[in-house]
Amino acid sequence: MQQHAAAQQTDQDRTRTHSRRWIILAILSGSLLLIAMDTTVLNVAFPSLVADLQPGSVEQLWIIDAYALILSGLLVTAGALGDRWGRKRLLLIGFVIFAVASLLAVFATAAWHVIGARALLGAGGAAIMPSTLSILQDVFTDARERAFAYAVWAAVIGGGMALGPVIGGLLVQDYGWGAAFLLNVPVAVMVIGLGLWLLPESRSSRSGGHWDWWGVAQSIVGMLALAGGIKQLGKSGFLAPLPWILLAVSAVALTVFVRRQLHSDHPLLQVRLFTDRSFAISAASIFLGMVGMGAVLLLVTQWFQYAEGYSPLEAGVRTLPAPVGLILTSMVTPRLMHRFPIRHVLGSGLVVMAAGLALPWIFQQFTEIGYPAIALSLTVLGLGVGVATTTASVTLMAAAPTRDVGGAAAIDETSYELGAALGIAILGSLATALYRENLPDLDLGAQATASVRDSVGEAAHVANMLGGDEATALLDTVSRAFTDSMTPTFLAGAFLILAAATLTWLWIPRDLRPTENPH
């Protein structure tokens, strides 16, 4: 009798929860917008930060990458923690960490302070992100409504990454680079208050068993060594030993992690999810798509400021075609998924993304690149990203059993964040190598020449010290070299995304319908 009453009470609680599901979606979207923006908000603040703190080239890379790399490395662990402790609890803990880390960044006086704060922000973000999808899975029980909720989720995460430079530019122009972090604090406080009141608590049926500390260590070491190895490969070249040591450590750690999870009764991650072709291809599509998107947002905002001379706000505003296109197509994608085969919707979105990346290189073969060409490229890219990432996220989550939703959410978000971080590392390193190749011989003295060849940011700093006609000539030279490195880098990203489109058409089942309720 008591068990029946308890079950009835649970059903009533779920009914009340589902009646406010759209409010819950709004709260989670606000949470996710903040996390996504912090992936790219520093792009336009970066020149101001460099001028103020004067970090070295390696410190500059870590300031940009620390957030996304730490977030990516901790997502699997955070997903498992949410399943065990409760997704709502972990989300609110994450926002407390996020607010504290933001304040530390605002008052930073050295480059390593910013790196540490960005790493802590990544840890907070990792606690927040898996909870968002898991809670959505719990409160949206209708497949079509759930697909729309995931579409909003995808639009927010992609739009947030693209809107980061706009919001950052607005704040940095008037208040300095620290304001890009200060915005996080009131938003975090508001989400904590609303979350305590309105968000439901949920856990996984697989939340029992001992906590796998060795698995946690293996996953974190493997992910960070992978990203660090690729970064060092681009920085030091193929002959340097350190990149290969890091990549070897990553291969060993991740192999041991996978084997451990396969034989564990209570795994941190259900790696067998990847045996489902639609799940695996969806994750790969998100990952490769974000490789291109992450690199584009970094390089384009630098190009606007260093090559075109725009202010941080002007640079941020000029990236708007990408988020606008992304948000528009994300909202119509659930209808496309319900009407057409998934593999055609996802494959077409990826092809449009590739076209957006290839356009600047194509235009450069006929004329000098200006903002109209970049704006068209960003628009096409945003349209493709909206279709591709929304379709991939809905398909990935639909392919996962309910009991594994936390792990699936962690994989989904790891694909987003690690893809963006490695896009900066891989394609950013390629752009740096091409930039150095395109620079002519410079007669500035050994130290100044080395600084100019190190990065476009260092070159701008050298030009500021020179002043006059000599500075103008140097900036013109550097701008041409940077533009000539940027367009082939985008083209390389386009080929990666075309590879994902090919896999989509070949391997995703023709009859897959994730927006339909099972019978």
Coordinates of C-alpha atoms in Angstrom, one line a residue:
M1 CA 0.0 0.0 0.0
Q2 CA 2.8 2.4 0.9
Q3 CA 4.8 1.4 -2.2
H4 CA 1.7 2.1 -4.3
A5 CA 1.2 5.5 -2.7
A6 CA 4.9 6.3 -3.2
A7 CA 4.7 5.4 -6.9
Q8 CA 1.6 7.5 -7.3
Q9 CA 3.3 10.4 -5.7
T10 CA 6.3 10.0 -8.0
D11 CA 4.0 10.0 -11.0
Q12 CA 2.3 13.2 -9.7
D13 CA 5.8 14.8 -9.2
R14 CA 6.8 13.9 -12.8
T15 CA 3.5 15.3 -14.1
R16 CA 4.1 18.6 -12.3
T17 CA 7.7 18.6 -13.6
H18 CA 6.6 18.0 -17.2
S19 CA 4.0 20.8 -17.0
R20 CA 6.9 23.2 -16.4
R21 CA 9.2 21.6 -19.0
W22 CA 9.4 24.7 -21.2
I23 CA 10.5 26.8 -18.2
I24 CA 13.1 24.2 -17.4
L25 CA 14.3 24.4 -21.0
A26 CA 14.6 28.2 -20.7
I27 CA 16.7 27.8 -17.5
L28 CA 19.0 25.2 -19.0
S29 CA 19.3 27.2 -22.2
G30 CA 20.5 30.2 -20.2
S31 CA 23.0 28.0 -18.4
L32 CA 24.3 26.5 -21.6
L33 CA 24.5 29.9 -23.3
L34 CA 27.0 31.1 -20.6
I35 CA 29.1 27.9 -20.9
A36 CA 29.2 28.1 -24.7
M37 CA 30.0 31.8 -24.8
D38 CA 33.0 31.2 -22.5
T39 CA 34.5 28.9 -25.2
T40 CA 35.0 31.9 -27.5
V41 CA 34.3 35.1 -25.5
L42 CA 38.1 35.6 -25.0
N43 CA 38.8 35.7 -28.8
V44 CA 38.1 39.4 -29.2
A45 CA 39.4 40.2 -25.7
F46 CA 42.7 38.5 -26.5
P47 CA 44.6 41.4 -28.1
S48 CA 43.7 43.6 -25.1
L49 CA 44.8 40.9 -22.7
V50 CA 48.1 40.3 -24.6
A51 CA 48.8 44.1 -24.5
D52 CA 48.1 44.2 -20.8
L53 CA 49.7 41.0 -19.4
Q54 CA 52.2 40.4 -22.3
P55 CA 52.1 36.6 -22.2
G56 CA 54.5 34.5 -24.3
S57 CA 53.3 32.5 -27.3
V58 CA 52.9 29.3 -25.3
E59 CA 51.0 31.1 -22.6
Q60 CA 48.8 32.7 -25.2
L61 CA 47.8 29.3 -26.5
W62 CA 47.0 28.0 -23.0
I63 CA 44.9 31.0 -22.2
I64 CA 42.7 30.3 -25.2
D65 CA 42.7 26.5 -24.9
A66 CA 42.7 25.8 -21.1
Y67 CA 38.9 26.3 -20.8
A68 CA 37.8 23.9 -23.5
L69 CA 40.6 21.3 -22.9
I70 CA 39.8 21.0 -19.1
L71 CA 36.1 21.0 -19.8
S72 CA 36.5 18.2 -22.4
G73 CA 38.8 16.2 -20.2
L74 CA 36.4 16.2 -17.3
L75 CA 33.1 15.7 -19.1
V76 CA 33.1 11.9 -18.9
T77 CA 33.8 12.1 -15.1
A78 CA 31.2 14.8 -14.6
G79 CA 28.5 12.8 -16.5
A80 CA 29.2 9.8 -14.2
L81 CA 29.1 12.0 -11.1
G82 CA 25.7 13.5 -12.2
D83 CA 24.3 10.0 -12.6
R84 CA 25.4 9.1 -9.1
W85 CA 25.0 12.3 -7.1
G86 CA 22.1 13.9 -9.0
R87 CA 22.2 16.0 -12.2
K88 CA 20.6 19.1 -10.5
R89 CA 23.1 19.0 -7.6
L90 CA 26.1 18.8 -9.9
L91 CA 24.8 21.6 -12.2
L92 CA 24.4 24.0 -9.2
I93 CA 27.9 23.0 -7.8
G94 CA 29.3 23.7 -11.3
F95 CA 27.8 27.2 -11.3
V96 CA 29.3 28.0 -7.9
I97 CA 32.7 27.0 -9.3
F98 CA 32.0 29.0 -12.4
A99 CA 31.3 32.2 -10.5
V100 CA 34.4 31.8 -8.2
A101 CA 36.6 31.2 -11.2
S102 CA 35.2 34.2 -13.1
L103 CA 36.1 36.5 -10.2
L104 CA 39.6 35.1 -10.0
A105 CA 40.0 35.9 -13.8
V106 CA 38.7 39.4 -13.3
F107 CA 41.4 40.2 -10.7
A108 CA 44.2 38.4 -12.6
T109 CA 47.5 40.3 -12.8
A110 CA 49.6 37.7 -14.6
A111 CA 49.2 35.3 -17.5
W112 CA 49.3 32.2 -15.3
H113 CA 46.4 33.6 -13.2
V114 CA 44.3 33.7 -16.3
I115 CA 45.3 30.2 -17.3
G116 CA 44.4 28.9 -13.9
A117 CA 41.1 30.7 -13.8
R118 CA 40.2 29.5 -17.3
A119 CA 41.0 25.9 -16.2
L120 CA 38.8 26.3 -13.2
L121 CA 36.0 27.7 -15.5
G122 CA 36.4 24.5 -17.6
A123 CA 35.9 22.4 -14.5
G124 CA 32.8 24.3 -13.6
G125 CA 31.5 24.0 -17.1
A126 CA 32.1 20.2 -17.1
A127 CA 29.9 19.9 -14.0
I128 CA 27.2 21.9 -15.7
M129 CA 27.0 20.6 -19.3
P130 CA 26.1 16.9 -19.0
S131 CA 23.3 17.8 -16.5
T132 CA 21.5 19.9 -19.1
L133 CA 20.9 17.1 -21.7
S134 CA 20.2 14.5 -19.0
I135 CA 17.5 16.8 -17.4
L136 CA 16.0 17.5 -20.8
Q137 CA 15.8 13.7 -21.5
D138 CA 14.0 13.3 -18.2
V139 CA 11.4 16.0 -18.5
F140 CA 10.6 15.7 -22.3
T141 CA 9.0 12.3 -22.8
D142 CA 7.5 13.0 -26.3
A143 CA 10.0 12.3 -29.0
R144 CA 9.0 15.3 -31.2
E145 CA 9.1 17.7 -28.2
R146 CA 12.4 16.2 -27.1
A147 CA 13.8 16.8 -30.6
F148 CA 12.7 20.4 -30.5
A149 CA 14.3 20.8 -27.0
Y150 CA 17.5 19.3 -28.4
A151 CA 17.3 21.7 -31.3
V152 CA 17.1 24.6 -28.9
W153 CA 20.1 23.1 -27.0
A154 CA 22.1 22.8 -30.2
A155 CA 21.2 26.4 -31.2
V156 CA 22.2 27.7 -27.8
I157 CA 25.5 26.0 -27.7
G158 CA 26.5 26.8 -31.3
G159 CA 25.0 30.3 -31.1
G160 CA 26.7 30.9 -27.8
M161 CA 30.1 30.0 -29.2
A162 CA 29.5 32.4 -32.1
L163 CA 27.9 35.2 -30.0
G164 CA 30.8 35.1 -27.5
P165 CA 33.0 37.4 -29.7
V166 CA 30.1 39.9 -30.0
I167 CA 29.3 40.1 -26.2
G168 CA 33.0 40.0 -25.5
G169 CA 33.7 42.8 -27.9
L170 CA 30.9 45.0 -26.4
L171 CA 32.3 44.6 -22.9
V172 CA 36.0 44.8 -23.7
Q173 CA 35.7 48.0 -25.7
D174 CA 34.2 49.9 -22.8
Y175 CA 35.5 48.1 -19.7
G176 CA 38.6 46.1 -20.6
W177 CA 39.3 42.4 -21.0
G178 CA 38.3 41.5 -17.4
A179 CA 34.7 42.4 -18.2
A180 CA 34.4 39.4 -20.4
F181 CA 34.6 37.2 -17.2
L182 CA 32.6 39.5 -14.9
L183 CA 29.5 38.9 -16.9
N184 CA 29.5 35.3 -15.7
V185 CA 28.9 36.1 -12.0
P186 CA 25.3 37.6 -12.1
V187 CA 24.1 35.0 -14.6
A188 CA 25.5 32.2 -12.4
V189 CA 23.8 33.6 -9.3
M190 CA 20.5 33.9 -11.2
V191 CA 20.7 30.3 -12.5
I192 CA 21.5 29.0 -9.0
G193 CA 18.5 30.7 -7.5
L194 CA 16.1 29.5 -10.3
G195 CA 17.6 26.1 -10.3
L196 CA 17.1 25.5 -6.6
W197 CA 13.4 26.4 -7.1
L198 CA 12.4 24.9 -10.4
L199 CA 14.8 22.2 -11.6
P200 CA 14.0 18.5 -10.9
E201 CA 16.5 16.1 -9.5
S202 CA 17.3 12.9 -11.4
R203 CA 19.8 10.0 -11.2
S204 CA 20.6 7.0 -13.3
S205 CA 19.5 3.5 -12.5
R206 CA 23.2 2.6 -12.9
S207 CA 24.4 5.0 -10.2
G208 CA 25.4 2.3 -7.7
G209 CA 28.8 0.5 -7.2
H210 CA 32.2 1.8 -6.3
W211 CA 33.7 5.0 -7.8
D212 CA 36.4 4.2 -10.4
W213 CA 39.2 6.6 -9.5
W214 CA 41.6 4.8 -11.8
G215 CA 39.2 5.3 -14.7
V216 CA 38.8 9.0 -13.9
A217 CA 42.6 9.4 -13.9
Q218 CA 43.0 7.5 -17.2
S219 CA 40.3 9.5 -19.0
I220 CA 41.6 12.9 -17.9
V221 CA 45.3 12.0 -18.6
G222 CA 44.4 10.5 -22.0
M223 CA 42.3 13.5 -23.2
L224 CA 44.7 16.2 -22.0
A225 CA 47.7 14.4 -23.4
L226 CA 46.0 14.0 -26.8
A227 CA 45.2 17.7 -27.0
G228 CA 48.6 18.7 -25.7
G229 CA 50.4 16.4 -28.1
I230 CA 48.6 17.9 -31.1
K231 CA 49.3 21.5 -29.9
Q232 CA 53.0 20.7 -29.5
L233 CA 53.1 19.0 -32.9
G234 CA 51.9 22.2 -34.5
K235 CA 54.2 24.4 -32.4
S236 CA 57.4 22.3 -32.4
G237 CA 57.2 20.4 -35.7
F238 CA 57.2 16.7 -36.5
L239 CA 60.9 16.1 -35.5
A240 CA 60.5 17.3 -31.9
P241 CA 60.2 14.4 -29.3
L242 CA 57.7 16.0 -26.9
P243 CA 54.6 15.8 -29.1
W244 CA 55.1 12.2 -29.8
I245 CA 55.7 11.4 -26.1
L246 CA 52.4 13.1 -25.3
L247 CA 50.5 11.3 -28.1
A248 CA 51.9 8.0 -26.9
V249 CA 50.8 8.7 -23.3
S250 CA 47.4 9.6 -24.7
A251 CA 47.1 6.4 -26.7
V252 CA 48.1 4.2 -23.8
A253 CA 45.9 6.0 -21.2
L254 CA 42.8 6.0 -23.5
T255 CA 43.3 2.3 -24.5
V256 CA 43.5 1.2 -20.9
F257 CA 40.5 3.4 -20.0
V258 CA 38.4 1.8 -22.8
R259 CA 39.4 -1.8 -21.8
R260 CA 38.7 -1.0 -18.1
Q261 CA 35.2 0.4 -18.9
L262 CA 34.4 -2.7 -21.1
H263 CA 35.1 -5.0 -18.2
S264 CA 33.6 -2.9 -15.4
D265 CA 30.2 -3.7 -13.7
H266 CA 29.8 0.0 -13.0
P267 CA 31.6 1.9 -15.9
L268 CA 32.1 5.6 -15.9
L269 CA 31.2 5.5 -19.6
Q270 CA 29.3 2.9 -21.6
V271 CA 31.8 2.7 -24.5
R272 CA 29.6 0.1 -26.1
L273 CA 27.4 3.0 -27.2
F274 CA 29.9 3.4 -30.0
T275 CA 28.9 0.0 -31.5
D276 CA 25.7 1.7 -32.7
R277 CA 26.6 3.2 -36.1
S278 CA 24.2 6.1 -35.9
F279 CA 25.6 7.0 -32.4
A280 CA 29.2 6.8 -33.5
I281 CA 28.6 8.8 -36.8
S282 CA 26.7 11.5 -35.0
A283 CA 29.5 11.9 -32.4
A284 CA 32.1 12.1 -35.2
S285 CA 30.0 14.6 -37.2
I286 CA 29.7 16.9 -34.2
F287 CA 33.4 16.5 -33.5
L288 CA 34.6 17.3 -37.0
G289 CA 32.1 20.1 -37.4
M290 CA 33.4 21.8 -34.3
V291 CA 37.0 21.3 -35.4
G292 CA 36.2 23.6 -38.3
M293 CA 33.9 26.0 -36.3
G294 CA 36.4 26.5 -33.5
A295 CA 39.3 27.3 -35.8
V296 CA 37.1 29.7 -37.9
L297 CA 35.9 31.7 -34.9
L298 CA 39.4 32.1 -33.6
L299 CA 41.1 33.0 -36.9
V300 CA 38.3 35.2 -38.2
T301 CA 38.2 37.4 -35.1
Q302 CA 42.0 37.7 -35.2
W303 CA 41.8 38.6 -38.9
F304 CA 39.2 41.3 -38.2
Q305 CA 41.4 42.9 -35.6
Y306 CA 44.9 42.4 -36.8
A307 CA 44.5 42.4 -40.6
E308 CA 41.5 44.7 -41.0
G309 CA 42.1 47.0 -37.9
Y310 CA 38.6 46.6 -36.4
S311 CA 38.0 47.2 -32.7
P312 CA 37.0 44.2 -30.5
L313 CA 33.3 45.2 -30.7
E314 CA 33.4 45.8 -34.5
A315 CA 35.1 42.4 -34.9
G316 CA 32.5 40.6 -32.7
V317 CA 29.6 42.2 -34.6
R318 CA 31.0 41.1 -37.9
T319 CA 30.8 37.4 -36.8
L320 CA 27.0 37.7 -36.4
P321 CA 26.1 36.0 -39.7
A322 CA 27.3 32.7 -38.3
P323 CA 25.1 32.6 -35.2
V324 CA 22.1 34.1 -37.0
G325 CA 22.3 31.3 -39.7
L326 CA 22.8 28.7 -37.0
I327 CA 19.9 29.7 -34.9
L328 CA 17.5 29.9 -37.9
T329 CA 18.3 26.4 -39.2
S330 CA 18.4 24.8 -35.8
M331 CA 14.8 25.7 -35.2
V332 CA 13.6 24.2 -38.5
T333 CA 15.8 21.1 -38.4
P334 CA 13.4 19.0 -36.3
R335 CA 10.8 19.4 -39.1
L336 CA 13.3 18.4 -41.7
M337 CA 14.2 15.3 -39.6
H338 CA 10.6 14.3 -39.3
R339 CA 10.1 14.6 -43.1
F340 CA 13.3 13.4 -44.7
P341 CA 15.7 10.5 -43.9
I342 CA 18.2 11.4 -41.2
R343 CA 21.3 10.6 -43.2
H344 CA 20.2 13.1 -45.9
V345 CA 19.5 15.9 -43.4
L346 CA 22.8 15.4 -41.6
G347 CA 24.8 14.8 -44.7
S348 CA 23.4 17.9 -46.4
G349 CA 24.1 20.0 -43.3
L350 CA 27.7 18.9 -43.3
V351 CA 28.2 19.6 -47.0
V352 CA 26.8 23.2 -46.5
M353 CA 29.3 23.6 -43.7
A354 CA 32.1 22.5 -45.9
A355 CA 31.0 25.0 -48.6
G356 CA 31.1 27.8 -46.1
L357 CA 34.6 26.9 -45.1
A358 CA 35.8 26.6 -48.7
L359 CA 34.4 29.9 -50.0
P360 CA 37.1 32.3 -48.7
W361 CA 39.8 30.2 -50.5
I362 CA 37.7 30.1 -53.7
F363 CA 37.2 33.9 -53.6
Q364 CA 40.9 34.5 -53.1
Q365 CA 41.7 32.7 -56.3
F366 CA 39.9 35.6 -58.2
T367 CA 40.1 38.7 -56.0
E368 CA 41.4 40.1 -52.8
I369 CA 39.5 38.9 -49.7
G370 CA 37.3 41.5 -47.9
Y371 CA 34.5 41.4 -45.4
P372 CA 31.7 40.6 -48.0
A373 CA 33.4 37.3 -48.8
I374 CA 33.9 36.5 -45.2
A375 CA 30.3 37.4 -44.3
L376 CA 29.0 35.1 -47.0
S377 CA 31.3 32.4 -45.7
L378 CA 30.1 32.8 -42.1
T379 CA 26.4 32.8 -43.2
V380 CA 26.7 29.6 -45.2
L381 CA 28.8 28.0 -42.4
G382 CA 26.2 28.9 -39.8
L383 CA 23.3 27.5 -41.8
G384 CA 25.2 24.2 -42.2
V385 CA 26.2 24.1 -38.5
G386 CA 22.6 24.6 -37.4
V387 CA 21.3 21.6 -39.5
A388 CA 24.3 19.3 -38.9
T389 CA 24.8 19.7 -35.1
T390 CA 21.1 19.7 -34.3
T391 CA 20.5 16.5 -36.3
A392 CA 23.6 14.8 -34.9
S393 CA 22.7 15.7 -31.2
V394 CA 19.1 14.4 -31.6
T395 CA 20.3 11.2 -33.3
L396 CA 23.0 10.6 -30.8
M397 CA 20.7 11.0 -27.7
A398 CA 17.9 9.0 -29.3
A399 CA 20.3 6.1 -30.0
A400 CA 21.3 5.8 -26.3
P401 CA 19.2 3.8 -23.8
T402 CA 17.5 5.8 -21.1
R403 CA 19.8 4.4 -18.4
D404 CA 22.9 5.6 -20.3
V405 CA 21.7 9.1 -21.0
G406 CA 24.3 10.7 -18.7
G407 CA 27.1 9.0 -20.6
A408 CA 25.6 9.9 -24.0
A409 CA 25.3 13.5 -22.9
A410 CA 28.9 13.5 -21.9
I411 CA 30.0 12.1 -25.2
D412 CA 27.8 14.6 -27.1
E413 CA 29.3 17.6 -25.2
T414 CA 32.8 16.2 -25.3
S415 CA 32.4 16.1 -29.1
Y416 CA 31.5 19.7 -29.1
E417 CA 34.1 21.0 -26.8
L418 CA 37.0 18.7 -27.7
G419 CA 36.3 19.4 -31.4
A420 CA 36.4 23.1 -30.9
A421 CA 39.6 22.9 -28.8
L422 CA 41.4 20.6 -31.2
G423 CA 40.2 22.7 -34.1
I424 CA 42.1 25.6 -32.5
A425 CA 45.1 23.3 -31.9
I426 CA 45.2 21.5 -35.3
L427 CA 44.0 24.1 -37.7
G428 CA 45.4 27.0 -35.6
S429 CA 48.8 25.3 -35.7
L430 CA 48.4 24.8 -39.5
A431 CA 47.6 28.5 -39.9
T432 CA 50.6 29.5 -37.8
A433 CA 52.9 27.3 -39.9
L434 CA 51.5 28.8 -43.1
Y435 CA 51.8 32.3 -41.7
R436 CA 55.5 31.8 -41.1
E437 CA 55.9 30.3 -44.5
N438 CA 54.2 33.3 -46.1
L439 CA 56.3 36.0 -44.3
P440 CA 59.1 37.5 -46.4
D441 CA 62.6 38.1 -44.9
L442 CA 62.4 40.8 -42.4
D443 CA 65.2 43.3 -41.3
L444 CA 64.1 44.1 -37.8
G445 CA 66.8 42.6 -35.7
A446 CA 66.9 39.1 -34.4
Q447 CA 64.6 39.5 -31.4
A448 CA 61.9 41.6 -33.2
T449 CA 62.0 39.3 -36.2
A450 CA 61.5 36.2 -34.0
S451 CA 58.6 37.9 -32.3
V452 CA 56.9 38.7 -35.6
R453 CA 57.4 35.2 -36.9
D454 CA 56.0 33.8 -33.6
S455 CA 52.4 35.0 -34.0
V456 CA 50.4 37.8 -35.6
G457 CA 49.7 39.1 -32.0
E458 CA 53.4 39.4 -31.3
A459 CA 53.8 41.1 -34.7
A460 CA 51.2 43.7 -33.8
H461 CA 53.0 44.4 -30.5
V462 CA 56.3 44.9 -32.4
A463 CA 54.6 47.3 -34.8
N464 CA 53.2 49.3 -31.9
M465 CA 56.8 49.7 -30.6
L466 CA 58.1 50.8 -34.0
G467 CA 55.5 53.4 -34.9
G468 CA 55.3 55.5 -38.0
D469 CA 55.7 54.3 -41.6
E470 CA 57.8 51.3 -40.5
A471 CA 54.9 50.1 -38.4
T472 CA 52.4 50.5 -41.2
A473 CA 54.6 48.6 -43.7
L474 CA 55.1 45.8 -41.1
L475 CA 51.4 45.5 -40.4
D476 CA 50.6 45.4 -44.2
T477 CA 53.1 42.5 -44.6
V478 CA 51.8 40.6 -41.6
S479 CA 48.2 41.1 -42.7
R480 CA 48.9 39.6 -46.1
A481 CA 50.7 36.7 -44.6
F482 CA 47.9 36.0 -42.1
T483 CA 45.2 36.2 -44.8
D484 CA 47.2 33.9 -47.1
S485 CA 47.4 31.4 -44.2
M486 CA 43.8 31.6 -43.1
T487 CA 42.0 30.7 -46.3
P488 CA 43.9 27.4 -47.0
T489 CA 43.4 26.5 -43.3
F490 CA 39.6 26.9 -43.8
L491 CA 39.9 24.7 -46.9
A492 CA 41.6 21.9 -44.9
G493 CA 38.7 22.1 -42.4
A494 CA 36.2 21.8 -45.3
F495 CA 37.8 18.4 -46.3
L496 CA 37.5 17.1 -42.7
I497 CA 33.8 17.9 -42.7
L498 CA 33.3 16.4 -46.2
A499 CA 34.8 13.2 -44.7
A500 CA 32.1 13.2 -42.0
A501 CA 29.4 13.8 -44.6
T502 CA 30.6 10.7 -46.6
L503 CA 30.5 8.5 -43.5
T504 CA 27.0 9.8 -42.8
W505 CA 25.6 8.7 -46.1
L506 CA 27.4 5.4 -46.1
W507 CA 26.7 4.2 -42.5
I508 CA 23.6 5.8 -41.0
P509 CA 20.6 3.5 -41.5
R510 CA 18.0 4.6 -44.1
D511 CA 15.0 4.0 -41.8
L512 CA 16.3 5.8 -38.7
R513 CA 13.6 8.1 -37.3
P514 CA 14.7 9.6 -33.9
T515 CA 11.8 12.1 -33.9
E516 CA 9.2 9.4 -33.7
N517 CA 8.0 7.8 -30.5
P518 CA 8.7 4.0 -30.2
H519 CA 5.7 1.8 -30.6

